[in-house]
Amino acid sequence: MARTGAGYSFHDLHSATGGFLEDVLAGLAKPQKELPPQYFYDARGSALFEAICELPEYYLTRTEIAIMHSRGAEMARHLGAGCALIEFGSGSARKTRILIEAAAPAAYLAIDIARDQLEATAAQLGHDFPRLEVIAICADYSHPIALSQLAALGSRRRVIYFPGSTIGNLVPADARAFLRNAGSLAGAGGGLLIGVDLKKDTARLNAAYNDARGVTAEFNLNLLARINRELGAAVDLSAFRHFAFYNEALGRIEMHLVSTKAQAVRIGGGVFRFRTDETIHTENSYKYSIAEFQELGRGAGLVPVECWTDPERLFAVHYLSVR
Ligand code: AVJ
């Protein structure tokens, strides 16, 4: 489905429940039960994530925004005026807006699974930047997408923008494959601008995923609430609790939902038994030093060109070029 509003075009390549039930059943059937983190972002989850970004403990978003403000002009020099900017998981596109103001791209193509937020963001950007061609594609960018819409970008230089440290959701081997794919999407002469959370003091990391107000806990538990809403299940949310910790050996925050009792959970014809304290692993959030991420990029055939960080060295934005 394609439709054009004022100042943007919208393409829906994503079915409403596409794969949710299958992914839940497959994830809960594993010895270490797991659920894929992209399902956090229904309307409620997207709103909770926006709230997380405002939390005092969650330094990532405000730090990355500050880097975009202070170093956006330098980033723009690498992008070049009139480029085509492609963003995976555009969300509210707050950082993108700063980049668009600094770099004046000719086109902006946004890909996200959160349909309503994607369309609202596209409409707003189309309105605010009348000379910018805005193309919104509702799709799960973790699966290869047939992007016939890419043809609309013509021969412009392509830069993939992937902010927010979302790449941290992937285990390093998958992150490398993702970078390689993004590189081929950008093509020779193109580039990747990627926001990555840095390794740091464990207490600071743990606090960012265990906020005092419990918003992150609610975000995590919303995955079960969403299963109840969309898959007609009746999982008892009070029998699960949020658990997040920095796994130092693996360099990642892990989020889990812990079953507080022995119980059986019924979802779409499947029955899943939990022991007391058994967990569902819901998210990884890998942290990379600057050198580690540059090495990951090289392993994906990219060339690390520049990296910007904040004075406290909490967060990094990398520019890598495609050979
Ligand atoms: C959007 C994946 C970057 O890992 O920090 C925030 C998601 N999870 N709090 C992150 C998240 C818990 C976030 N990413």
Coordinates of C-alpha atoms and ligand atoms in Angstrom, one line a residue:
M1 CA 0.0 0.0 0.0
A2 CA 1.3 3.4 -0.9
R3 CA -0.3 6.7 -0.1
T4 CA 0.8 10.3 -0.4
G5 CA 0.0 13.0 2.2
A6 CA 1.0 16.6 2.2
G7 CA 4.8 16.6 1.9
Y8 CA 5.5 12.9 2.2
S9 CA 4.7 9.4 0.9
F10 CA 3.9 6.4 3.0
H11 CA 4.5 2.7 2.1
D12 CA 3.2 -0.1 4.2
L13 CA 5.3 -3.3 3.8
H14 CA 4.4 -4.6 7.3
S15 CA 1.4 -6.7 8.2
A16 CA -0.3 -5.7 11.5
T17 CA 0.4 -8.8 13.5
G18 CA 3.1 -10.0 11.0
G19 CA 5.0 -12.8 12.8
F20 CA 4.3 -11.7 16.4
L21 CA 2.6 -14.9 17.5
E22 CA 5.1 -17.1 15.6
D23 CA 8.0 -15.2 17.1
V24 CA 6.5 -15.4 20.7
L25 CA 5.9 -19.2 20.4
A26 CA 9.4 -19.8 19.0
G27 CA 11.1 -17.6 21.6
L28 CA 9.3 -19.2 24.6
A29 CA 10.0 -22.7 23.3
K30 CA 13.8 -22.2 23.7
P31 CA 15.7 -23.6 26.7
Q32 CA 16.5 -19.9 27.7
K33 CA 13.2 -18.3 26.9
E34 CA 13.5 -15.1 24.9
L35 CA 11.3 -12.5 23.1
P36 CA 12.6 -10.3 20.3
P37 CA 13.1 -6.6 21.4
Q38 CA 11.5 -5.1 18.3
Y39 CA 8.1 -6.1 19.8
F40 CA 8.6 -3.5 22.6
Y41 CA 7.4 -0.8 20.3
D42 CA 3.6 -0.9 20.1
A43 CA 1.9 2.4 20.8
R44 CA 2.2 1.9 24.6
G45 CA 5.8 0.7 24.3
S46 CA 6.8 3.6 22.0
A47 CA 5.3 6.1 24.5
L48 CA 7.1 4.3 27.4
F49 CA 10.4 4.5 25.5
E50 CA 9.9 8.2 24.9
A51 CA 9.5 8.5 28.7
I52 CA 12.7 6.5 29.3
C53 CA 14.6 9.0 27.1
E54 CA 13.6 11.7 29.5
L55 CA 14.7 9.9 32.7
P56 CA 17.6 11.3 34.7
E57 CA 19.3 7.9 34.7
Y58 CA 19.0 7.3 30.9
Y59 CA 21.9 9.4 29.7
L60 CA 21.9 8.0 26.2
T61 CA 19.4 10.1 24.4
R62 CA 20.2 13.5 25.8
T63 CA 23.9 12.9 25.3
E64 CA 23.5 11.9 21.7
I65 CA 21.3 14.9 21.1
A66 CA 24.0 17.1 22.6
I67 CA 26.6 15.6 20.3
M68 CA 24.3 16.1 17.3
H69 CA 23.9 19.8 18.2
S70 CA 27.6 20.5 18.9
R71 CA 29.0 18.4 16.0
G72 CA 26.2 18.3 13.4
A73 CA 28.0 20.7 11.2
E74 CA 31.1 18.5 11.1
M75 CA 28.9 15.5 10.3
A76 CA 27.3 17.5 7.6
R77 CA 30.6 17.9 5.8
H78 CA 30.9 14.1 5.5
L79 CA 27.3 13.8 4.3
G80 CA 27.5 16.5 1.7
A81 CA 24.6 18.7 0.7
G82 CA 21.9 17.1 -1.4
C83 CA 22.5 13.5 -0.2
A84 CA 19.8 11.0 0.5
L85 CA 19.5 10.2 4.2
I86 CA 18.1 6.7 5.0
E87 CA 17.1 6.0 8.6
F88 CA 16.4 2.6 10.2
G89 CA 14.0 2.9 13.2
S90 CA 13.2 6.6 12.9
G91 CA 11.0 6.8 16.0
S92 CA 10.3 10.4 16.8
A93 CA 13.3 11.5 14.7
R94 CA 14.5 14.1 17.1
K95 CA 18.1 13.6 16.3
T96 CA 17.4 13.3 12.6
R97 CA 15.8 16.8 12.7
I98 CA 19.1 18.2 13.9
L99 CA 21.0 16.4 11.2
I100 CA 18.6 17.5 8.5
E101 CA 19.0 21.1 9.7
A102 CA 22.8 20.8 9.6
A103 CA 23.2 18.8 6.4
A104 CA 20.3 19.8 4.1
P105 CA 19.8 16.4 2.5
A106 CA 17.6 16.3 -0.6
A107 CA 15.7 13.2 0.5
Y108 CA 14.9 11.5 3.7
L109 CA 13.7 7.9 3.7
A110 CA 12.5 6.6 7.1
I111 CA 11.9 2.9 7.9
D112 CA 10.2 1.9 11.1
I113 CA 7.7 -0.8 12.3
A114 CA 5.8 1.6 14.6
R115 CA 3.3 2.6 11.9
D116 CA 1.5 5.5 13.6
Q117 CA 4.6 7.2 14.9
L118 CA 6.3 6.7 11.6
E119 CA 3.4 8.4 9.7
A120 CA 3.2 11.3 12.2
T121 CA 6.9 11.9 12.0
A122 CA 6.9 11.8 8.2
A123 CA 4.0 14.2 8.1
Q124 CA 5.7 16.6 10.5
L125 CA 9.1 16.5 8.7
G126 CA 7.4 17.0 5.3
H127 CA 5.6 20.0 6.8
D128 CA 8.7 21.5 8.5
F129 CA 11.1 20.9 5.6
P130 CA 9.1 21.7 2.4
R131 CA 12.1 21.2 0.1
L132 CA 12.9 17.8 1.6
E133 CA 11.5 14.7 -0.2
V134 CA 10.2 12.5 2.7
I135 CA 9.5 8.8 2.1
A136 CA 8.2 6.7 4.9
I137 CA 8.3 2.9 4.8
C138 CA 6.6 0.8 7.4
A139 CA 8.7 -2.3 7.6
D140 CA 10.8 -4.4 9.9
Y141 CA 14.3 -3.4 8.9
S142 CA 15.8 -6.5 10.6
H143 CA 14.5 -8.6 7.7
P144 CA 15.8 -7.9 4.2
I145 CA 13.3 -5.5 2.6
A146 CA 12.7 -5.2 -1.1
L147 CA 13.2 -1.5 -1.3
S148 CA 11.8 -0.5 -4.6
Q149 CA 11.4 2.9 -3.0
L150 CA 15.2 3.2 -3.1
A151 CA 14.9 3.9 -6.8
A152 CA 13.2 7.2 -5.9
L153 CA 16.4 8.3 -4.4
G154 CA 18.1 8.4 -7.8
S155 CA 21.9 8.7 -8.0
R156 CA 22.2 10.8 -4.9
R157 CA 24.9 9.9 -2.3
R158 CA 23.3 7.6 0.3
V159 CA 24.0 7.9 3.9
I160 CA 22.4 5.4 6.4
Y161 CA 21.6 7.0 9.8
F162 CA 21.2 4.6 12.7
P163 CA 21.2 6.6 15.9
G164 CA 20.2 5.7 19.4
S165 CA 22.6 2.7 19.9
T166 CA 19.9 0.5 18.5
I167 CA 22.7 -1.5 17.0
G168 CA 23.4 -2.6 20.5
N169 CA 20.4 -4.9 20.4
L170 CA 22.3 -7.2 18.0
V171 CA 25.0 -9.7 19.1
P172 CA 28.3 -8.6 17.5
A173 CA 28.2 -11.1 14.6
D174 CA 24.7 -9.9 13.7
A175 CA 25.8 -6.3 14.1
R176 CA 28.6 -6.9 11.7
A177 CA 26.2 -8.5 9.2
F178 CA 23.9 -5.6 9.6
L179 CA 26.7 -3.1 9.0
R180 CA 27.7 -5.0 5.9
N181 CA 24.1 -4.9 4.6
A182 CA 23.7 -1.2 5.4
G183 CA 27.0 -0.6 3.5
S184 CA 25.7 -2.3 0.4
L185 CA 22.5 -0.3 0.7
A186 CA 24.5 2.9 0.8
G187 CA 26.6 1.8 -2.0
A188 CA 30.1 2.9 -3.1
G189 CA 30.9 6.4 -2.0
G190 CA 28.1 6.3 0.5
G191 CA 28.4 6.2 4.3
L192 CA 26.9 5.2 7.6
L193 CA 26.4 7.5 10.6
I194 CA 25.8 5.4 13.7
G195 CA 25.1 6.2 17.4
V196 CA 26.7 3.8 19.8
D197 CA 26.6 3.7 23.6
L198 CA 30.1 3.5 25.1
K199 CA 31.5 1.1 27.7
K200 CA 31.6 2.8 31.1
D201 CA 31.4 2.4 34.8
T202 CA 29.0 -0.6 35.6
A203 CA 27.0 1.3 38.2
R204 CA 26.1 4.0 35.7
L205 CA 25.0 1.4 33.1
N206 CA 23.0 -0.5 35.7
A207 CA 21.2 2.7 36.8
A208 CA 20.2 3.5 33.2
Y209 CA 18.3 0.3 32.9
N210 CA 16.9 0.3 36.5
D211 CA 15.4 3.7 36.9
A212 CA 14.0 4.8 40.2
R213 CA 10.5 5.5 38.8
G214 CA 10.2 2.0 37.3
V215 CA 9.5 3.2 33.7
T216 CA 12.0 0.7 32.3
A217 CA 10.3 -2.0 34.3
E218 CA 6.9 -1.0 32.8
F219 CA 8.5 -0.9 29.3
N220 CA 9.8 -4.5 29.8
L221 CA 6.5 -5.8 31.3
N222 CA 4.6 -4.1 28.4
L223 CA 5.8 -7.0 26.2
L224 CA 3.6 -9.3 28.2
A225 CA 0.8 -6.8 28.3
R226 CA 1.1 -6.6 24.5
I227 CA 0.9 -10.4 24.2
N228 CA -2.3 -10.3 26.3
R229 CA -3.8 -7.5 24.1
E230 CA -2.8 -8.8 20.7
L231 CA -2.7 -12.5 21.1
G232 CA -5.7 -12.9 23.4
A233 CA -3.6 -14.3 26.3
A234 CA -4.1 -13.8 30.0
V235 CA -0.5 -13.7 31.3
D236 CA -0.5 -12.6 34.9
L237 CA 1.8 -9.6 34.8
S238 CA 2.1 -9.5 38.6
A239 CA 3.8 -12.9 38.5
F240 CA 6.8 -11.4 36.5
R241 CA 9.3 -8.8 37.5
H242 CA 11.8 -6.6 35.6
F243 CA 15.5 -7.6 35.9
A244 CA 18.3 -5.8 34.1
F245 CA 22.1 -6.0 34.7
Y246 CA 25.4 -5.3 33.0
N247 CA 27.0 -8.5 31.9
E248 CA 30.6 -7.4 32.0
A249 CA 32.1 -10.5 30.3
L250 CA 29.9 -10.0 27.3
G251 CA 29.9 -6.1 27.4
R252 CA 26.1 -5.9 27.3
I253 CA 23.1 -4.9 29.4
E254 CA 20.7 -7.8 29.6
M255 CA 17.0 -7.3 30.3
H256 CA 14.9 -10.2 31.5
L257 CA 11.4 -10.8 32.8
V258 CA 11.7 -13.1 35.9
S259 CA 8.9 -15.5 36.8
T260 CA 8.3 -14.9 40.5
K261 CA 6.6 -18.3 40.9
A262 CA 6.3 -21.7 39.3
Q263 CA 3.6 -21.2 36.7
A264 CA 2.2 -22.3 33.3
V265 CA 1.5 -19.6 30.7
R266 CA -0.9 -20.2 27.9
I267 CA -0.4 -18.2 24.6
G268 CA -2.1 -19.1 21.3
G269 CA -2.4 -22.8 21.9
G270 CA 1.1 -23.1 23.4
V271 CA 1.7 -23.9 27.1
F272 CA 5.0 -22.6 28.6
R273 CA 6.1 -23.8 32.0
F274 CA 8.2 -21.5 34.3
R275 CA 10.2 -22.5 37.3
T276 CA 10.5 -19.9 40.1
D277 CA 13.1 -17.3 39.0
E278 CA 13.2 -18.6 35.5
T279 CA 13.6 -15.7 33.0
I280 CA 12.5 -14.6 29.6
H281 CA 15.5 -12.8 28.0
T282 CA 13.9 -9.7 26.4
E283 CA 16.8 -7.5 25.3
N284 CA 20.6 -7.2 24.8
S285 CA 22.1 -3.7 24.7
Y286 CA 25.8 -4.0 23.7
K287 CA 28.3 -1.3 24.7
Y288 CA 31.3 -0.7 22.5
S289 CA 34.5 1.3 23.1
I290 CA 35.4 3.5 20.1
A291 CA 38.2 1.1 19.1
E292 CA 35.9 -2.0 19.4
F293 CA 33.2 -0.4 17.2
Q294 CA 35.7 0.7 14.6
E295 CA 37.0 -2.8 14.5
L296 CA 33.5 -4.1 14.0
G297 CA 33.1 -1.7 11.1
R298 CA 36.3 -2.8 9.5
G299 CA 35.1 -6.4 9.8
A300 CA 32.0 -5.4 7.8
G301 CA 34.2 -3.9 5.0
L302 CA 33.7 -0.3 6.1
V303 CA 36.2 2.4 6.7
P304 CA 36.0 4.3 10.1
V305 CA 36.4 7.9 9.1
E306 CA 35.5 10.0 12.2
C307 CA 34.0 9.6 15.6
W308 CA 32.4 12.3 17.8
T309 CA 31.8 12.0 21.6
D310 CA 30.7 14.1 24.5
P311 CA 33.1 15.5 27.2
E312 CA 32.2 12.7 29.6
R313 CA 32.7 10.0 26.9
L314 CA 29.4 8.5 27.5
F315 CA 28.2 8.1 23.9
A316 CA 29.8 8.0 20.4
V317 CA 28.6 8.9 17.0
H318 CA 30.7 7.1 14.2
Y319 CA 30.9 8.0 10.6
L320 CA 32.1 5.1 8.4
S321 CA 32.4 5.2 4.7
V322 CA 31.8 2.5 2.1
R323 CA 34.8 1.7 -0.1
Ligands
AVJ1 C1 16.5 1.7 21.9 C2 17.7 -0.4 22.0 C3 18.9 1.7 22.3 O1 19.1 -0.5 24.6 O2 19.2 1.4 25.6 C4 16.0 1.4 26.8 C5 16.2 0.3 24.5 N1 15.8 -0.8 26.7 N2 15.8 0.9 28.1 C6 18.6 0.6 24.8 C7 16.0 0.3 26.0 C8 15.7 -0.4 28.0 C9 17.4 1.0 24.1 N3 17.6 1.0 22.6

